[in-house]
Amino acid sequence: MSIEDFDYDEEEEEEWEDKFQISYTTGKPSPMRTRRKKVIPLWQKIEQLKDEAILKRQTELDDYSYYD
């Protein structure tokens, strides 16, 4: 589909221009700017893993607790 065949509104065009920046050498949209992940301290990672393990253990026990 060529650009001439594509019928679009100006609003859609503005939205598209906001999301992509055209690379003038290839004509393809350049990738979005990546956002860095926030660096989590080691103690916070450990706490998250503990919380996930406790939650997983609780859900596993709750699923079969009615058999007891």
PDB file of N, CA and C in Angstrom:
ATOM      1  N   MET A   1       0.854  -1.166   0.000  1.00  0.00           N
ATOM      2  CA  MET A   1       0.000   0.000   0.000  1.00  0.00           C
ATOM      3  C   MET A   1       0.902   1.232   0.000  1.00  0.00           C
ATOM      4  N   SER A   2       0.699   2.093  -0.946  1.00  0.00           N
ATOM      5  CA  SER A   2       1.519   3.298  -1.037  1.00  0.00           C
ATOM      6  C   SER A   2       0.946   4.399  -0.161  1.00  0.00           C
ATOM      7  N   ILE A   3       1.709   5.420   0.039  1.00  0.00           N
ATOM      8  CA  ILE A   3       1.269   6.533   0.885  1.00  0.00           C
ATOM      9  C   ILE A   3       0.103   7.265   0.235  1.00  0.00           C
ATOM     10  N   GLU A   4       0.088   7.350  -1.088  1.00  0.00           N
ATOM     11  CA  GLU A   4      -0.993   8.051  -1.783  1.00  0.00           C
ATOM     12  C   GLU A   4      -2.330   7.346  -1.593  1.00  0.00           C
ATOM     13  N   ASP A   5      -2.313   6.014  -1.516  1.00  0.00           N
ATOM     14  CA  ASP A   5      -3.553   5.253  -1.362  1.00  0.00           C
ATOM     15  C   ASP A   5      -4.109   5.338   0.048  1.00  0.00           C
ATOM     16  N   PHE A   6      -3.286   5.693   1.001  1.00  0.00           N
ATOM     17  CA  PHE A   6      -3.692   5.690   2.402  1.00  0.00           C
ATOM     18  C   PHE A   6      -4.417   6.984   2.734  1.00  0.00           C
ATOM     19  N   ASP A   7      -5.669   6.867   3.152  1.00  0.00           N
ATOM     20  CA  ASP A   7      -6.469   8.032   3.510  1.00  0.00           C
ATOM     21  C   ASP A   7      -6.483   8.147   5.029  1.00  0.00           C
ATOM     22  N   TYR A   8      -6.042   9.276   5.560  1.00  0.00           N
ATOM     23  CA  TYR A   8      -5.961   9.412   7.007  1.00  0.00           C
ATOM     24  C   TYR A   8      -6.316  10.828   7.425  1.00  0.00           C
ATOM     25  N   ASP A   9      -6.622  10.950   8.707  1.00  0.00           N
ATOM     26  CA  ASP A   9      -6.931  12.257   9.278  1.00  0.00           C
ATOM     27  C   ASP A   9      -5.642  12.918   9.744  1.00  0.00           C
ATOM     28  N   GLU A  10      -5.703  14.239   9.891  1.00  0.00           N
ATOM     29  CA  GLU A  10      -4.527  14.964  10.371  1.00  0.00           C
ATOM     30  C   GLU A  10      -4.216  14.609  11.819  1.00  0.00           C
ATOM     31  N   GLU A  11      -5.243  14.316  12.614  1.00  0.00           N
ATOM     32  CA  GLU A  11      -5.021  13.949  14.013  1.00  0.00           C
ATOM     33  C   GLU A  11      -4.212  12.667  14.113  1.00  0.00           C
ATOM     34  N   GLU A  12      -4.552  11.690  13.276  1.00  0.00           N
ATOM     35  CA  GLU A  12      -3.810  10.430  13.290  1.00  0.00           C
ATOM     36  C   GLU A  12      -2.365  10.661  12.873  1.00  0.00           C
ATOM     37  N   GLU A  13      -2.178  11.558  11.919  1.00  0.00           N
ATOM     38  CA  GLU A  13      -0.826  11.857  11.462  1.00  0.00           C
ATOM     39  C   GLU A  13      -0.006  12.471  12.595  1.00  0.00           C
ATOM     40  N   GLU A  14      -0.612  13.380  13.356  1.00  0.00           N
ATOM     41  CA  GLU A  14       0.099  14.001  14.462  1.00  0.00           C
ATOM     42  C   GLU A  14       0.442  12.971  15.534  1.00  0.00           C
ATOM     43  N   GLU A  15      -0.488  12.054  15.821  1.00  0.00           N
ATOM     44  CA  GLU A  15      -0.210  11.004  16.801  1.00  0.00           C
ATOM     45  C   GLU A  15       0.964  10.155  16.342  1.00  0.00           C
ATOM     46  N   TRP A  16       0.960   9.806  15.053  1.00  0.00           N
ATOM     47  CA  TRP A  16       2.022   8.965  14.518  1.00  0.00           C
ATOM     48  C   TRP A  16       3.359   9.683  14.611  1.00  0.00           C
ATOM     49  N   GLU A  17       3.368  10.972  14.321  1.00  0.00           N
ATOM     50  CA  GLU A  17       4.618  11.716  14.372  1.00  0.00           C
ATOM     51  C   GLU A  17       5.140  11.828  15.795  1.00  0.00           C
ATOM     52  N   ASP A  18       4.242  11.830  16.766  1.00  0.00           N
ATOM     53  CA  ASP A  18       4.678  11.901  18.153  1.00  0.00           C
ATOM     54  C   ASP A  18       5.367  10.611  18.591  1.00  0.00           C
ATOM     55  N   LYS A  19       4.947   9.488  18.054  1.00  0.00           N
ATOM     56  CA  LYS A  19       5.448   8.199  18.517  1.00  0.00           C
ATOM     57  C   LYS A  19       6.727   7.759  17.812  1.00  0.00           C
ATOM     58  N   PHE A  20       6.929   8.200  16.585  1.00  0.00           N
ATOM     59  CA  PHE A  20       8.068   7.719  15.811  1.00  0.00           C
ATOM     60  C   PHE A  20       8.862   8.884  15.240  1.00  0.00           C
ATOM     61  N   GLN A  21      10.128   8.654  15.075  1.00  0.00           N
ATOM     62  CA  GLN A  21      10.971   9.610  14.377  1.00  0.00           C
ATOM     63  C   GLN A  21      11.504   8.881  13.151  1.00  0.00           C
ATOM     64  N   ILE A  22      11.271   9.447  11.973  1.00  0.00           N
ATOM     65  CA  ILE A  22      11.665   8.781  10.739  1.00  0.00           C
ATOM     66  C   ILE A  22      13.175   8.912  10.553  1.00  0.00           C
ATOM     67  N   SER A  23      13.797   7.805  10.235  1.00  0.00           N
ATOM     68  CA  SER A  23      15.208   7.823   9.894  1.00  0.00           C
ATOM     69  C   SER A  23      15.316   8.230   8.430  1.00  0.00           C
ATOM     70  N   TYR A  24      16.056   9.270   8.146  1.00  0.00           N
ATOM     71  CA  TYR A  24      16.106   9.793   6.784  1.00  0.00           C
ATOM     72  C   TYR A  24      16.948   8.935   5.867  1.00  0.00           C
ATOM     73  N   THR A  25      17.774   8.064   6.403  1.00  0.00           N
ATOM     74  CA  THR A  25      18.611   7.231   5.547  1.00  0.00           C
ATOM     75  C   THR A  25      17.873   5.979   5.087  1.00  0.00           C
ATOM     76  N   THR A  26      17.087   5.353   5.965  1.00  0.00           N
ATOM     77  CA  THR A  26      16.422   4.102   5.597  1.00  0.00           C
ATOM     78  C   THR A  26      14.936   4.284   5.340  1.00  0.00           C
ATOM     79  N   GLY A  27      14.340   5.339   5.881  1.00  0.00           N
ATOM     80  CA  GLY A  27      12.908   5.545   5.722  1.00  0.00           C
ATOM     81  C   GLY A  27      12.079   4.747   6.701  1.00  0.00           C
ATOM     82  N   LYS A  28      12.731   3.968   7.552  1.00  0.00           N
ATOM     83  CA  LYS A  28      12.002   3.174   8.538  1.00  0.00           C
ATOM     84  C   LYS A  28      11.898   3.965   9.839  1.00  0.00           C
ATOM     85  N   PRO A  29      10.861   3.702  10.633  1.00  0.00           N
ATOM     86  CA  PRO A  29      10.780   4.386  11.921  1.00  0.00           C
ATOM     87  C   PRO A  29      11.902   3.935  12.846  1.00  0.00           C
ATOM     88  N   SER A  30      12.500   4.885  13.508  1.00  0.00           N
ATOM     89  CA  SER A  30      13.556   4.532  14.451  1.00  0.00           C
ATOM     90  C   SER A  30      12.921   4.009  15.729  1.00  0.00           C
ATOM     91  N   PRO A  31      13.619   3.183  16.478  1.00  0.00           N
ATOM     92  CA  PRO A  31      13.033   2.625  17.703  1.00  0.00           C
ATOM     93  C   PRO A  31      12.783   3.713  18.743  1.00  0.00           C
ATOM     94  N   MET A  32      11.827   3.426  19.606  1.00  0.00           N
ATOM     95  CA  MET A  32      11.512   4.370  20.669  1.00  0.00           C
ATOM     96  C   MET A  32      12.700   4.450  21.629  1.00  0.00           C
ATOM     97  N   ARG A  33      12.811   5.574  22.273  1.00  0.00           N
ATOM     98  CA  ARG A  33      13.877   5.746  23.255  1.00  0.00           C
ATOM     99  C   ARG A  33      13.601   4.809  24.429  1.00  0.00           C
ATOM    100  N   THR A  34      14.591   4.056  24.808  1.00  0.00           N
ATOM    101  CA  THR A  34      14.388   3.093  25.893  1.00  0.00           C
ATOM    102  C   THR A  34      14.523   3.797  27.230  1.00  0.00           C
ATOM    103  N   ARG A  35      13.710   3.379  28.152  1.00  0.00           N
ATOM    104  CA  ARG A  35      13.797   3.920  29.501  1.00  0.00           C
ATOM    105  C   ARG A  35      14.602   2.956  30.351  1.00  0.00           C
ATOM    106  N   ARG A  36      15.475   3.503  31.138  1.00  0.00           N
ATOM    107  CA  ARG A  36      16.279   2.657  32.012  1.00  0.00           C
ATOM    108  C   ARG A  36      15.438   2.168  33.175  1.00  0.00           C
ATOM    109  N   LYS A  37      15.697   0.943  33.562  1.00  0.00           N
ATOM    110  CA  LYS A  37      15.040   0.417  34.752  1.00  0.00           C
ATOM    111  C   LYS A  37      15.657   1.074  35.974  1.00  0.00           C
ATOM    112  N   LYS A  38      14.829   1.281  36.975  1.00  0.00           N
ATOM    113  CA  LYS A  38      15.359   1.824  38.214  1.00  0.00           C
ATOM    114  C   LYS A  38      16.224   0.760  38.876  1.00  0.00           C
ATOM    115  N   VAL A  39      17.361   1.178  39.353  1.00  0.00           N
ATOM    116  CA  VAL A  39      18.273   0.249  40.016  1.00  0.00           C
ATOM    117  C   VAL A  39      17.743  -0.009  41.422  1.00  0.00           C
ATOM    118  N   ILE A  40      17.466  -1.274  41.696  1.00  0.00           N
ATOM    119  CA  ILE A  40      16.944  -1.666  43.003  1.00  0.00           C
ATOM    120  C   ILE A  40      18.109  -2.168  43.847  1.00  0.00           C
ATOM    121  N   PRO A  41      18.226  -1.678  45.066  1.00  0.00           N
ATOM    122  CA  PRO A  41      19.302  -2.170  45.942  1.00  0.00           C
ATOM    123  C   PRO A  41      19.155  -3.669  46.204  1.00  0.00           C
ATOM    124  N   LEU A  42      20.256  -4.293  46.527  1.00  0.00           N
ATOM    125  CA  LEU A  42      20.281  -5.743  46.730  1.00  0.00           C
ATOM    126  C   LEU A  42      19.337  -6.174  47.841  1.00  0.00           C
ATOM    127  N   TRP A  43      19.286  -5.429  48.938  1.00  0.00           N
ATOM    128  CA  TRP A  43      18.413  -5.820  50.050  1.00  0.00           C
ATOM    129  C   TRP A  43      16.951  -5.778  49.635  1.00  0.00           C
ATOM    130  N   GLN A  44      16.620  -4.847  48.723  1.00  0.00           N
ATOM    131  CA  GLN A  44      15.235  -4.752  48.267  1.00  0.00           C
ATOM    132  C   GLN A  44      14.888  -5.941  47.359  1.00  0.00           C
ATOM    133  N   LYS A  45      15.857  -6.367  46.541  1.00  0.00           N
ATOM    134  CA  LYS A  45      15.640  -7.541  45.696  1.00  0.00           C
ATOM    135  C   LYS A  45      15.405  -8.778  46.552  1.00  0.00           C
ATOM    136  N   ILE A  46      16.194  -8.902  47.617  1.00  0.00           N
ATOM    137  CA  ILE A  46      16.048 -10.048  48.523  1.00  0.00           C
ATOM    138  C   ILE A  46      14.671 -10.038  49.168  1.00  0.00           C
ATOM    139  N   GLU A  47      14.218  -8.859  49.604  1.00  0.00           N
ATOM    140  CA  GLU A  47      12.889  -8.744  50.211  1.00  0.00           C
ATOM    141  C   GLU A  47      11.796  -9.117  49.210  1.00  0.00           C
ATOM    142  N   GLN A  48      11.951  -8.691  47.954  1.00  0.00           N
ATOM    143  CA  GLN A  48      10.963  -9.040  46.931  1.00  0.00           C
ATOM    144  C   GLN A  48      10.911 -10.547  46.719  1.00  0.00           C
ATOM    145  N   LEU A  49      12.070 -11.188  46.653  1.00  0.00           N
ATOM    146  CA  LEU A  49      12.103 -12.638  46.467  1.00  0.00           C
ATOM    147  C   LEU A  49      11.458 -13.361  47.641  1.00  0.00           C
ATOM    148  N   LYS A  50      11.724 -12.868  48.853  1.00  0.00           N
ATOM    149  CA  LYS A  50      11.098 -13.473  50.033  1.00  0.00           C
ATOM    150  C   LYS A  50       9.582 -13.339  49.971  1.00  0.00           C
ATOM    151  N   ASP A  51       9.104 -12.139  49.619  1.00  0.00           N
ATOM    152  CA  ASP A  51       7.664 -11.907  49.534  1.00  0.00           C
ATOM    153  C   ASP A  51       7.014 -12.803  48.484  1.00  0.00           C
ATOM    154  N   GLU A  52       7.685 -12.942  47.324  1.00  0.00           N
ATOM    155  CA  GLU A  52       7.146 -13.802  46.269  1.00  0.00           C
ATOM    156  C   GLU A  52       7.098 -15.256  46.723  1.00  0.00           C
ATOM    157  N   ALA A  53       8.138 -15.704  47.426  1.00  0.00           N
ATOM    158  CA  ALA A  53       8.182 -17.087  47.904  1.00  0.00           C
ATOM    159  C   ALA A  53       7.085 -17.338  48.931  1.00  0.00           C
ATOM    160  N   ILE A  54       6.888 -16.389  49.842  1.00  0.00           N
ATOM    161  CA  ILE A  54       5.835 -16.537  50.856  1.00  0.00           C
ATOM    162  C   ILE A  54       4.467 -16.577  50.191  1.00  0.00           C
ATOM    163  N   LEU A  55       4.245 -15.683  49.234  1.00  0.00           N
ATOM    164  CA  LEU A  55       2.959 -15.644  48.538  1.00  0.00           C
ATOM    165  C   LEU A  55       2.713 -16.935  47.758  1.00  0.00           C
ATOM    166  N   LYS A  56       3.756 -17.431  47.096  1.00  0.00           N
ATOM    167  CA  LYS A  56       3.619 -18.674  46.332  1.00  0.00           C
ATOM    168  C   LYS A  56       3.301 -19.843  47.256  1.00  0.00           C
ATOM    169  N   ARG A  57       3.994 -19.900  48.398  1.00  0.00           N
ATOM    170  CA  ARG A  57       3.756 -20.984  49.353  1.00  0.00           C
ATOM    171  C   ARG A  57       2.337 -20.909  49.914  1.00  0.00           C
ATOM    172  N   GLN A  58       1.868 -19.702  50.202  1.00  0.00           N
ATOM    173  CA  GLN A  58       0.512 -19.542  50.727  1.00  0.00           C
ATOM    174  C   GLN A  58      -0.535 -19.976  49.709  1.00  0.00           C
ATOM    175  N   THR A  59      -0.335 -19.605  48.450  1.00  0.00           N
ATOM    176  CA  THR A  59      -1.322 -19.994  47.437  1.00  0.00           C
ATOM    177  C   THR A  59      -1.309 -21.498  47.214  1.00  0.00           C
ATOM    178  N   GLU A  60      -0.124 -22.111  47.261  1.00  0.00           N
ATOM    179  CA  GLU A  60      -0.056 -23.565  47.095  1.00  0.00           C
ATOM    180  C   GLU A  60      -0.748 -24.275  48.251  1.00  0.00           C
ATOM    181  N   LEU A  61      -0.558 -23.787  49.466  1.00  0.00           N
ATOM    182  CA  LEU A  61      -1.204 -24.403  50.625  1.00  0.00           C
ATOM    183  C   LEU A  61      -2.710 -24.180  50.596  1.00  0.00           C
ATOM    184  N   ASP A  62      -3.146 -23.018  50.185  1.00  0.00           N
ATOM    185  CA  ASP A  62      -4.575 -22.711  50.155  1.00  0.00           C
ATOM    186  C   ASP A  62      -5.321 -23.550  49.128  1.00  0.00           C
ATOM    187  N   ASP A  63      -4.662 -23.899  48.032  1.00  0.00           N
ATOM    188  CA  ASP A  63      -5.338 -24.672  46.994  1.00  0.00           C
ATOM    189  C   ASP A  63      -5.727 -26.061  47.486  1.00  0.00           C
ATOM    190  N   TYR A  64      -4.903 -26.660  48.345  1.00  0.00           N
ATOM    191  CA  TYR A  64      -5.143 -28.033  48.769  1.00  0.00           C
ATOM    192  C   TYR A  64      -5.550 -28.143  50.234  1.00  0.00           C
ATOM    193  N   SER A  65      -5.756 -27.032  50.900  1.00  0.00           N
ATOM    194  CA  SER A  65      -6.056 -27.077  52.333  1.00  0.00           C
ATOM    195  C   SER A  65      -7.421 -27.702  52.615  1.00  0.00           C
ATOM    196  N   TYR A  66      -8.356 -27.637  51.669  1.00  0.00           N
ATOM    197  CA  TYR A  66      -9.683 -28.202  51.919  1.00  0.00           C
ATOM    198  C   TYR A  66      -9.680 -29.726  51.894  1.00  0.00           C
ATOM    199  N   TYR A  67      -8.596 -30.365  51.432  1.00  0.00           N
ATOM    200  CA  TYR A  67      -8.524 -31.821  51.454  1.00  0.00           C
ATOM    201  C   TYR A  67      -8.199 -32.353  52.847  1.00  0.00           C
ATOM    202  N   ASP A  68      -7.610 -31.520  53.701  1.00  0.00           N
ATOM    203  CA  ASP A  68      -7.210 -31.978  55.039  1.00  0.00           C
ATOM    204  C   ASP A  68      -8.391 -32.203  55.939  1.00  0.00           C
TER     205      ASP A  68
END
